[in-house]
Amino acid sequence: MIRRIASFSLVALLPLLAHADPAADYASHCAACHGEDRLGGTGPALIPETLGRLKGIDQIIAKGRVATQMAGFEAELPPEQIAALVDYLKSPLDHVPDWTPAQMAESRQMNPDYQPAMAPVFKADPMNITLVVETGDHHVSVLDGDTFEVLDRFATPFAVHGGPKFSPDGRYVFIMSRDGWVQKYDIWSLAEVGRIRAGLNSRNIAMSHDGKWLAVANYLPHSLTILSTDNLGLAKIVPVIARDGSESRVSAVYQAPERKSFVLALKDAPEIWEIATDPDAGPFHDGFVHSHEKGMKEALGAEKGLFARRRIQTEEPLDDFFFTPDYRNLIGTNREGDKGVVVNLDVGREIAELPLPGMPHLGSGITWERGGRRVMATPHLNEGVLSVIDMQDWTLVEQIKTDGPGFFLRSHHNSPYLWADVFFGPNRDRMHVIDKETLKIVKTLAPFPDKTFAHVEFTRDGSHVLVSLWEDDGAVVIYDAKTLEEVKRLPMRKPSGKYNVWNKITFEDGTSH
């Protein structure tokens, strides 16, 4: 009897004692949706770059995801195998994958039912539309900025990242996901136009000054993809190879409308790239240039015309850019995030250094006029401080102490206040309202204890402020911008960023660009 019990117990334990084979489990349970190479299919890519800060991957595998096609596998996979599978998904690929023009073209999907409207199909002011990204179930809500009615709610690719970009007339919006999908949506028609996969792991997108081109910054492969905004067709793939021959990821791409160019932050090389969106640009010379007599020129490595590249050398790789309103100067941070560097894009060299310890988040910086001088403010990711900098002499005006590290700042030219969240740390439920002249905190809002309260957007006229309760059962909370009193609350599925058409296309003061 004892022998029979022991034998039964050993048999029951055999599956647990067997060596886990996560690659085989992936092939059996994941590859059909996420691709045999983990680069995505009907489901998103399952690689470290795409998964990012996603938490609870083991629970997603076990239980699935609500309102998606992701089923749970706890009946097929014991906890030990799920843990091994999570480690497998977090491991980097053994090579840098390619994404060819043919693969890109094959991924392109245009909506066969799309019919462009001759005028907006709604009565709301099309310039006061605000888009709300809901990360809880991968949707975007389209809000009337006057009544705050939800006009439409449409599905997006997995894990929208980097902020949507609008066409210059405000009619179309382009949305990008971490695994490289770019979606085009017609706000007038309240309908998707189409989508294409422009990369395998992407950081953000930028719109050209004339609205003709959309640039996609890629981590994988190491490239910049340029799409036609008209039909999402591929215009150009720009391999990102530094002067020394090494490849680099693209941290971000920015629109520089005054310069008629895109500006690239290179993650792995001490260079800034400027890509022309002007057919008459250039020539830009990478190598030796010699003019000995009038009308004579000898040069190497010249590029000119549409998409011509210009390199600007820096002392070290710079990231997370911010620009002066005229786009003559760029402010970037070094990899350690302990200082800021000002680069004059006209002359192509560093002109100042800013003491900004605590990892400033320049991508969320804003500017405004204070006492007749233009200033900028940036939150810090590692400390409870907002740095305010004079943009004429690049001196530090003030460091405003906050209740913890923040991530987003917003204001409006019609508002005397800037709003600063406390995104990181135990005080993430707080929102500071700060006087732009005195630089003093005038009020701290905390309507949802122990829940993340972050990211502000103003309506077109600056009369109302929209804030996200950044939770799965969250909401967009709307405040009167003058009285700072709540006027409405809209339930949402983990709302994150909010983007007002007018504020974005006019580069409104107080809006990050």
Coordinates of C-alpha atoms in Angstrom, one line a residue:
M1 CA 0.0 0.0 0.0
I2 CA 2.8 2.4 0.9
R3 CA 4.6 1.6 -2.3
R4 CA 1.5 2.3 -4.4
I5 CA 1.1 5.7 -2.8
A6 CA 4.7 6.6 -3.3
S7 CA 4.5 5.5 -6.9
F8 CA 1.4 7.6 -7.5
S9 CA 3.0 10.7 -6.0
L10 CA 6.1 10.4 -8.1
V11 CA 4.0 10.1 -11.3
A12 CA 2.1 13.2 -10.3
L13 CA 5.3 15.2 -9.7
L14 CA 7.0 14.2 -13.0
P15 CA 5.5 17.1 -15.0
L16 CA 6.8 19.6 -12.4
L17 CA 10.2 17.9 -12.2
A18 CA 10.6 18.0 -16.0
H19 CA 12.8 20.8 -17.4
A20 CA 10.7 23.6 -18.7
D21 CA 11.0 24.3 -22.4
P22 CA 9.6 27.8 -22.9
A23 CA 10.5 27.9 -26.6
A24 CA 8.3 24.9 -27.1
D25 CA 5.6 26.3 -25.0
Y26 CA 5.8 29.6 -27.0
A27 CA 5.6 27.6 -30.3
S28 CA 2.5 25.7 -29.1
H29 CA 0.5 28.4 -27.4
C30 CA 1.8 31.8 -28.6
A31 CA 3.3 31.7 -32.1
A32 CA 0.0 31.5 -33.9
C33 CA -1.0 35.0 -32.8
H34 CA 2.3 36.6 -31.9
G35 CA 4.5 35.2 -34.7
E36 CA 7.0 32.4 -34.7
D37 CA 9.8 35.1 -34.4
R38 CA 8.0 36.8 -31.5
L39 CA 7.7 39.9 -33.7
G40 CA 3.9 40.0 -33.7
G41 CA 1.0 39.0 -35.8
T42 CA -2.6 39.4 -34.9
G43 CA -1.2 39.9 -31.4
P44 CA 1.6 42.3 -30.4
A45 CA 5.3 41.6 -30.5
L46 CA 6.6 39.8 -27.4
I47 CA 10.1 41.2 -27.0
P48 CA 11.6 43.3 -24.2
E49 CA 11.5 46.5 -26.2
T50 CA 7.7 46.1 -26.8
L51 CA 6.8 44.7 -23.4
G52 CA 8.5 47.7 -21.7
R53 CA 7.2 48.3 -18.2
L54 CA 4.2 45.9 -18.7
K55 CA 3.5 44.4 -15.3
G56 CA 1.8 41.1 -14.4
I57 CA 2.8 39.2 -17.6
D58 CA 2.5 35.9 -15.7
Q59 CA -1.1 36.8 -14.8
I60 CA -1.9 37.8 -18.4
I61 CA -0.7 34.5 -19.6
A62 CA -2.6 32.6 -17.0
K63 CA -5.8 34.6 -17.0
G64 CA -5.9 36.3 -20.4
R65 CA -6.9 39.9 -21.0
V66 CA -10.4 41.2 -20.8
A67 CA -12.0 42.6 -24.0
T68 CA -9.2 41.1 -26.1
Q69 CA -8.6 37.9 -28.0
M70 CA -5.9 36.9 -25.5
A71 CA -7.1 33.7 -23.8
G72 CA -5.8 32.4 -20.5
F73 CA -3.5 29.3 -20.4
E74 CA -3.6 28.3 -16.7
A75 CA -5.3 25.1 -17.6
E76 CA -2.5 24.1 -20.0
L77 CA 0.5 25.6 -18.3
P78 CA 1.4 25.2 -14.6
P79 CA 2.9 28.2 -12.8
E80 CA 6.5 26.9 -13.2
Q81 CA 6.1 26.8 -17.0
I82 CA 4.5 30.2 -17.1
A83 CA 7.4 31.7 -15.1
A84 CA 9.9 30.2 -17.5
L85 CA 7.8 31.5 -20.5
V86 CA 7.9 35.0 -19.0
D87 CA 11.7 34.9 -18.7
Y88 CA 11.8 33.7 -22.3
L89 CA 9.7 36.7 -23.5
K90 CA 11.9 39.1 -21.5
S91 CA 15.1 37.8 -23.1
P92 CA 16.4 39.8 -26.1
L93 CA 16.4 38.3 -29.6
D94 CA 19.6 36.8 -30.7
H95 CA 19.9 39.2 -33.7
V96 CA 18.6 42.6 -34.8
P97 CA 15.7 41.8 -37.1
D98 CA 15.0 43.4 -40.4
W99 CA 11.7 44.8 -41.6
T100 CA 11.7 45.1 -45.4
P101 CA 9.7 47.3 -47.7
A102 CA 7.9 44.2 -49.0
Q103 CA 6.9 43.2 -45.5
M104 CA 5.8 46.7 -44.7
A105 CA 3.7 46.9 -47.9
E106 CA 2.2 43.5 -47.1
S107 CA 1.2 44.7 -43.6
R108 CA -0.7 47.8 -45.0
Q109 CA -4.4 47.5 -44.4
M110 CA -6.8 50.2 -45.8
N111 CA -10.4 50.3 -44.6
P112 CA -12.6 49.2 -47.5
D113 CA -15.6 50.8 -45.9
Y114 CA -14.0 54.2 -45.4
Q115 CA -15.8 57.1 -47.2
P116 CA -14.4 60.5 -46.6
A117 CA -17.0 63.0 -45.4
M118 CA -17.3 66.4 -47.2
A119 CA -17.8 68.1 -43.8
P120 CA -17.7 66.9 -40.2
V121 CA -20.4 64.4 -39.4
F122 CA -20.9 66.0 -36.0
K123 CA -22.0 69.5 -34.9
A124 CA -19.0 70.1 -32.5
D125 CA -16.2 72.5 -33.2
P126 CA -13.7 70.3 -35.1
M127 CA -10.8 72.4 -33.8
N128 CA -11.9 71.7 -30.2
I129 CA -11.9 67.9 -30.4
T130 CA -9.8 66.1 -27.8
L131 CA -8.6 62.6 -28.2
V132 CA -8.3 60.4 -25.0
V133 CA -6.0 57.4 -25.2
E134 CA -7.5 54.6 -23.1
T135 CA -4.8 52.0 -22.5
G136 CA -7.0 49.7 -20.4
D137 CA -8.5 48.2 -23.5
H138 CA -6.6 49.9 -26.3
H139 CA -9.1 52.4 -27.5
V140 CA -9.3 56.2 -28.2
S141 CA -12.3 58.2 -27.3
V142 CA -13.2 61.3 -29.3
L143 CA -14.5 64.1 -27.1
D144 CA -16.4 67.3 -28.0
G145 CA -14.4 69.9 -26.2
D146 CA -17.4 72.1 -25.5
T147 CA -20.0 69.5 -24.2
F148 CA -17.5 66.7 -23.4
E149 CA -19.8 64.3 -25.2
V150 CA -18.0 61.1 -26.5
L151 CA -18.5 61.3 -30.3
D152 CA -16.7 58.1 -31.1
R153 CA -14.6 55.4 -29.5
F154 CA -12.4 53.3 -31.7
A155 CA -9.9 50.5 -31.3
T156 CA -6.2 51.1 -31.7
P157 CA -3.2 48.8 -32.1
F158 CA -1.7 47.4 -28.9
A159 CA 0.1 49.8 -26.5
V160 CA -0.2 53.2 -28.1
H161 CA 3.0 55.2 -27.4
G162 CA 4.5 58.6 -28.1
G163 CA 1.4 60.8 -28.6
P164 CA -0.8 61.0 -31.7
K165 CA 0.0 63.6 -34.4
F166 CA -2.5 65.6 -36.3
S167 CA -2.5 66.8 -39.9
P168 CA -2.0 70.6 -40.1
D169 CA -5.7 71.1 -40.9
G170 CA -6.7 69.1 -37.9
R171 CA -8.8 66.6 -39.9
Y172 CA -6.6 63.5 -39.6
V173 CA -4.8 62.0 -36.7
F174 CA -2.0 59.4 -36.8
I175 CA -1.5 57.0 -33.9
M176 CA 1.5 54.7 -33.3
S177 CA 2.0 51.6 -31.1
R178 CA 5.1 50.3 -29.5
D179 CA 5.3 47.4 -32.0
G180 CA 5.4 49.8 -35.0
W181 CA 1.8 50.0 -36.2
V182 CA 0.7 53.4 -37.5
Q183 CA -3.0 54.0 -37.7
K184 CA -4.7 56.8 -39.7
Y185 CA -8.1 58.1 -38.5
D186 CA -10.4 60.7 -40.1
I187 CA -11.9 62.9 -37.4
W188 CA -14.4 64.5 -39.7
S189 CA -15.7 61.1 -40.7
L190 CA -15.2 59.4 -37.3
A191 CA -13.7 56.5 -39.2
E192 CA -10.4 54.6 -39.5
V193 CA -8.7 55.1 -42.9
G194 CA -6.1 52.4 -42.6
R195 CA -2.9 51.2 -40.9
I196 CA 0.6 49.9 -41.7
R197 CA 3.4 48.4 -39.6
A198 CA 6.3 50.8 -40.1
G199 CA 8.7 49.1 -37.7
L200 CA 9.1 46.3 -35.2
N201 CA 9.6 48.4 -32.1
S202 CA 9.0 52.1 -32.4
R203 CA 9.3 55.1 -30.1
N204 CA 7.2 57.9 -31.6
I205 CA 6.1 59.7 -34.8
A206 CA 6.3 63.2 -36.2
M207 CA 4.4 65.2 -38.8
S208 CA 6.2 67.2 -41.5
H209 CA 5.5 71.0 -41.8
D210 CA 3.3 70.5 -44.9
G211 CA 1.4 67.5 -43.6
K212 CA 2.7 65.3 -46.5
W213 CA 5.1 63.0 -44.5
L214 CA 5.0 61.1 -41.3
A215 CA 8.3 60.0 -39.7
V216 CA 8.5 56.9 -37.5
A217 CA 11.4 56.5 -35.0
N218 CA 12.4 52.9 -34.6
Y219 CA 14.4 50.9 -32.1
L220 CA 14.0 47.8 -34.3
P221 CA 15.2 47.9 -36.9
H222 CA 17.7 50.7 -36.5
S223 CA 16.0 53.1 -38.8
L224 CA 13.7 56.0 -39.5
T225 CA 10.6 55.1 -41.6
I226 CA 9.0 57.9 -43.6
L227 CA 5.4 57.4 -44.8
S228 CA 3.1 59.3 -47.1
T229 CA 0.3 60.6 -45.0
D230 CA -2.0 60.4 -48.0
N231 CA -2.1 56.7 -48.4
L232 CA 0.3 55.3 -45.7
G233 CA 2.6 54.2 -48.5
L234 CA 6.3 53.9 -47.8
A235 CA 8.3 56.9 -49.0
K236 CA 11.7 56.1 -47.6
I237 CA 13.6 54.0 -45.1
V238 CA 16.6 55.8 -43.6
P239 CA 19.1 53.4 -42.0
V240 CA 20.6 55.0 -38.9
I241 CA 24.4 54.5 -39.2
A242 CA 26.7 56.9 -37.3
R243 CA 29.7 58.5 -38.7
D244 CA 31.9 55.8 -37.2
G245 CA 29.9 53.1 -39.0
S246 CA 28.0 51.8 -36.0
E247 CA 24.2 51.5 -36.0
S248 CA 22.0 53.3 -33.6
R249 CA 18.5 53.2 -32.3
V250 CA 16.3 56.3 -32.7
S251 CA 15.2 57.5 -29.3
A252 CA 12.7 60.0 -30.8
V253 CA 11.8 62.0 -33.9
Y254 CA 10.5 65.6 -33.7
Q255 CA 8.8 68.0 -36.1
A256 CA 10.7 71.2 -36.7
P257 CA 8.2 73.2 -38.8
E258 CA 10.1 76.4 -38.8
R259 CA 13.1 74.5 -40.2
K260 CA 11.1 72.3 -42.6
S261 CA 12.7 69.2 -41.2
F262 CA 12.5 66.3 -38.8
V263 CA 15.1 66.2 -36.0
L264 CA 16.2 62.8 -34.7
A265 CA 17.6 61.9 -31.3
L266 CA 20.1 59.0 -31.7
K267 CA 20.2 56.6 -28.7
D268 CA 23.6 55.1 -29.3
A269 CA 25.7 57.8 -31.1
P270 CA 26.9 61.3 -30.3
E271 CA 25.0 62.8 -33.2
I272 CA 21.8 64.7 -33.9
W273 CA 20.3 64.2 -37.3
E274 CA 18.1 66.6 -39.3
I275 CA 16.1 65.2 -42.1
A276 CA 14.8 67.7 -44.6
T277 CA 11.1 67.9 -45.6
D278 CA 11.8 70.6 -48.1
P279 CA 12.5 69.5 -51.7
D280 CA 15.0 72.4 -52.0
A281 CA 17.0 71.6 -48.9
G282 CA 20.8 71.3 -48.8
P283 CA 23.3 70.4 -49.8
F284 CA 24.5 69.0 -46.5
H285 CA 28.1 67.7 -46.5
D286 CA 29.1 64.8 -44.3
G287 CA 32.8 65.0 -45.3
F288 CA 35.4 67.3 -46.6
V289 CA 34.4 70.6 -48.2
H290 CA 36.9 72.9 -50.0
S291 CA 36.2 76.1 -52.0
H292 CA 39.5 77.5 -53.4
E293 CA 38.2 80.1 -55.8
K294 CA 34.9 81.9 -56.5
G295 CA 32.4 79.5 -58.1
M296 CA 34.6 76.5 -57.3
K297 CA 33.7 73.8 -54.8
E298 CA 35.0 70.4 -53.9
A299 CA 33.0 68.3 -51.5
L300 CA 32.4 64.7 -50.3
G301 CA 29.2 63.1 -49.0
A302 CA 26.7 65.8 -50.0
E303 CA 23.0 65.2 -49.6
K304 CA 20.3 67.6 -50.9
G305 CA 16.6 67.8 -51.6
L306 CA 13.7 66.0 -49.9
F307 CA 14.8 63.8 -47.0
A308 CA 18.4 65.0 -47.2
R309 CA 20.3 64.3 -44.0
R310 CA 22.4 66.7 -42.0
R311 CA 24.6 65.4 -39.1
I312 CA 25.4 67.5 -36.0
Q313 CA 28.1 66.1 -33.8
T314 CA 27.8 66.3 -30.0
E315 CA 30.1 65.4 -27.2
E316 CA 27.9 62.5 -26.1
P317 CA 24.6 60.9 -27.1
L318 CA 21.7 63.2 -26.2
D319 CA 18.1 62.2 -25.6
D320 CA 14.7 63.6 -24.8
F321 CA 14.7 66.9 -26.8
F322 CA 13.0 70.2 -26.2
F323 CA 13.0 73.2 -28.6
T324 CA 12.8 76.9 -28.4
P325 CA 9.6 78.2 -30.2
D326 CA 11.6 79.3 -33.2
Y327 CA 13.3 75.9 -33.4
R328 CA 16.7 77.5 -33.6
N329 CA 17.9 75.9 -30.3
L330 CA 17.5 72.4 -29.1
I331 CA 17.9 71.3 -25.4
G332 CA 18.8 67.7 -24.8
T333 CA 19.9 65.5 -21.9
N334 CA 22.8 63.2 -21.7
R335 CA 22.4 59.5 -21.0
E336 CA 23.0 59.8 -17.3
G337 CA 20.3 62.5 -17.1
D338 CA 22.4 64.8 -14.9
K339 CA 22.7 67.8 -17.2
G340 CA 21.1 69.5 -20.1
V341 CA 22.9 70.7 -23.3
V342 CA 21.8 73.5 -25.6
V343 CA 22.6 73.0 -29.3
N344 CA 22.1 75.8 -31.8
L345 CA 20.8 74.0 -34.9
D346 CA 21.7 76.9 -37.2
V347 CA 25.5 76.6 -36.5
G348 CA 25.3 72.9 -35.5
R349 CA 27.1 73.1 -32.2
E350 CA 26.6 73.2 -28.4
I351 CA 26.3 76.7 -27.0
A352 CA 25.4 76.2 -23.4
E353 CA 25.2 73.6 -20.6
L354 CA 22.4 73.5 -18.0
P355 CA 22.7 72.1 -14.5
L356 CA 19.7 69.7 -14.5
P357 CA 20.4 66.8 -12.2
G358 CA 17.6 64.4 -11.3
M359 CA 16.9 63.2 -14.9
P360 CA 14.8 66.0 -16.4
H361 CA 11.9 64.9 -18.6
L362 CA 12.4 67.5 -21.4
G363 CA 9.8 65.9 -23.6
S364 CA 7.1 67.2 -21.3
G365 CA 8.6 70.6 -20.9
I366 CA 6.6 73.7 -21.6
T367 CA 7.3 77.4 -22.2
W368 CA 5.6 80.7 -21.4
E369 CA 6.2 84.5 -21.1
R370 CA 7.1 85.6 -17.5
G371 CA 8.0 89.2 -16.8
G372 CA 8.7 89.9 -20.4
R373 CA 11.1 86.9 -20.8
R374 CA 10.5 83.5 -22.2
V375 CA 11.0 80.7 -19.7
M376 CA 10.7 76.9 -19.9
A377 CA 9.9 74.4 -17.2
T378 CA 10.7 70.7 -17.0
P379 CA 9.8 68.0 -14.4
H380 CA 12.5 65.6 -13.1
L381 CA 12.0 61.9 -13.1
N382 CA 14.2 61.2 -10.1
E383 CA 13.3 64.0 -7.7
G384 CA 10.4 66.1 -6.6
V385 CA 11.5 69.3 -8.5
L386 CA 10.4 71.4 -11.4
S387 CA 13.3 73.4 -13.0
V388 CA 12.4 76.8 -14.5
I389 CA 15.0 78.1 -17.0
D390 CA 15.4 81.5 -18.7
M391 CA 15.6 80.8 -22.4
Q392 CA 17.5 83.9 -23.3
D393 CA 20.6 83.4 -21.1
W394 CA 20.0 79.8 -20.1
T395 CA 20.2 80.5 -16.4
L396 CA 18.3 78.6 -13.8
V397 CA 15.4 80.8 -12.6
E398 CA 13.9 78.6 -9.9
Q399 CA 13.6 75.0 -8.7
I400 CA 10.0 74.4 -7.5
K401 CA 9.8 71.7 -4.9
T402 CA 7.0 69.2 -5.4
D403 CA 5.6 66.2 -3.6
G404 CA 7.6 63.8 -5.7
P405 CA 9.0 63.2 -9.2
G406 CA 6.6 64.2 -12.0
F407 CA 6.2 63.2 -15.6
F408 CA 3.8 65.7 -17.3
L409 CA 3.4 69.5 -17.4
R410 CA 0.6 71.5 -19.1
S411 CA -0.6 75.1 -19.3
H412 CA -2.3 77.4 -21.8
H413 CA -1.8 81.0 -22.8
N414 CA -5.2 81.9 -21.3
S415 CA -4.4 80.4 -18.0
P416 CA -2.3 81.9 -15.1
Y417 CA -1.4 78.4 -14.0
L418 CA 0.6 75.4 -14.9
W419 CA -0.4 71.9 -13.8
A420 CA 2.2 69.4 -12.7
D421 CA 1.5 65.8 -11.7
V422 CA 3.4 63.7 -9.2
F423 CA 3.5 60.6 -11.3
F424 CA 6.1 58.6 -9.5
G425 CA 6.2 57.5 -5.9
P426 CA 3.7 57.3 -3.1
N427 CA 2.1 60.7 -3.9
R428 CA 1.0 59.8 -7.4
D429 CA -2.5 60.8 -6.5
R430 CA -1.6 64.5 -6.3
M431 CA -1.8 67.3 -8.9
H432 CA -0.1 70.6 -8.3
V433 CA -1.5 73.9 -9.7
I434 CA 1.3 76.5 -9.9
D435 CA 1.2 80.2 -10.5
K436 CA 3.2 81.0 -13.6
E437 CA 4.4 84.4 -12.3
T438 CA 5.1 83.7 -8.7
L439 CA 6.1 80.0 -9.3
K440 CA 4.3 79.1 -6.1
I441 CA 1.9 76.1 -5.7
V442 CA -1.5 77.6 -5.2
K443 CA -3.5 74.4 -4.9
T444 CA -2.8 70.6 -4.7
L445 CA -5.7 68.4 -6.0
A446 CA -6.0 64.9 -4.6
P447 CA -9.5 63.6 -5.3
F448 CA -8.6 59.9 -5.6
P449 CA -6.4 58.7 -2.7
D450 CA -3.7 56.2 -3.6
K451 CA -4.6 56.2 -7.3
T452 CA -2.6 57.7 -10.1
F453 CA -3.9 61.2 -11.1
A454 CA -1.9 62.5 -14.1
H455 CA -1.6 64.2 -17.5
V456 CA -3.4 67.4 -18.2
E457 CA -4.9 68.8 -21.3
F458 CA -6.7 72.1 -21.8
T459 CA -9.6 72.8 -24.1
R460 CA -9.0 75.1 -27.1
D461 CA -9.9 78.3 -25.3
G462 CA -8.2 77.3 -22.0
S463 CA -11.4 77.4 -20.1
H464 CA -11.4 73.8 -18.9
V465 CA -8.8 71.3 -17.9
L466 CA -9.0 67.5 -18.4
V467 CA -7.1 65.2 -16.0
S468 CA -6.7 61.4 -16.1
L469 CA -7.5 59.1 -13.3
W470 CA -5.0 56.7 -14.7
E471 CA -6.6 53.4 -13.5
D472 CA -8.4 50.5 -15.2
D473 CA -11.7 51.7 -13.8
G474 CA -10.6 55.3 -14.3
A475 CA -12.0 58.5 -15.6
V476 CA -11.3 61.8 -17.2
V477 CA -12.0 64.5 -14.7
I478 CA -12.9 68.0 -16.0
Y479 CA -12.1 71.2 -14.1
D480 CA -13.0 74.8 -14.5
A481 CA -9.6 76.3 -15.3
K482 CA -10.3 79.5 -13.3
T483 CA -12.1 78.2 -10.2
L484 CA -10.2 74.9 -10.1
E485 CA -13.5 73.1 -9.3
E486 CA -14.6 69.8 -10.8
V487 CA -17.4 70.2 -13.4
K488 CA -17.7 66.7 -14.9
R489 CA -16.4 63.2 -14.7
L490 CA -16.3 60.7 -17.6
P491 CA -15.6 57.0 -16.8
M492 CA -12.8 55.6 -18.9
R493 CA -10.6 52.5 -19.2
K494 CA -7.2 53.6 -17.8
P495 CA -7.1 56.9 -19.7
S496 CA -3.6 58.2 -20.2
G497 CA -2.7 61.0 -22.7
K498 CA -5.2 63.6 -24.0
Y499 CA -4.7 65.7 -27.1
N500 CA -6.6 68.7 -28.2
V501 CA -6.6 69.4 -31.9
W502 CA -6.2 73.1 -31.7
N503 CA -3.5 73.1 -29.1
K504 CA -1.5 70.6 -31.0
I505 CA -1.7 72.0 -34.5
T506 CA -1.1 75.6 -33.4
F507 CA 1.8 74.7 -31.0
E508 CA -0.1 76.4 -28.1
D509 CA 1.9 77.8 -25.2
G510 CA 1.9 75.2 -22.5
T511 CA 1.6 72.2 -24.7
S512 CA 4.6 69.9 -25.2
H513 CA 5.5 69.4 -28.9

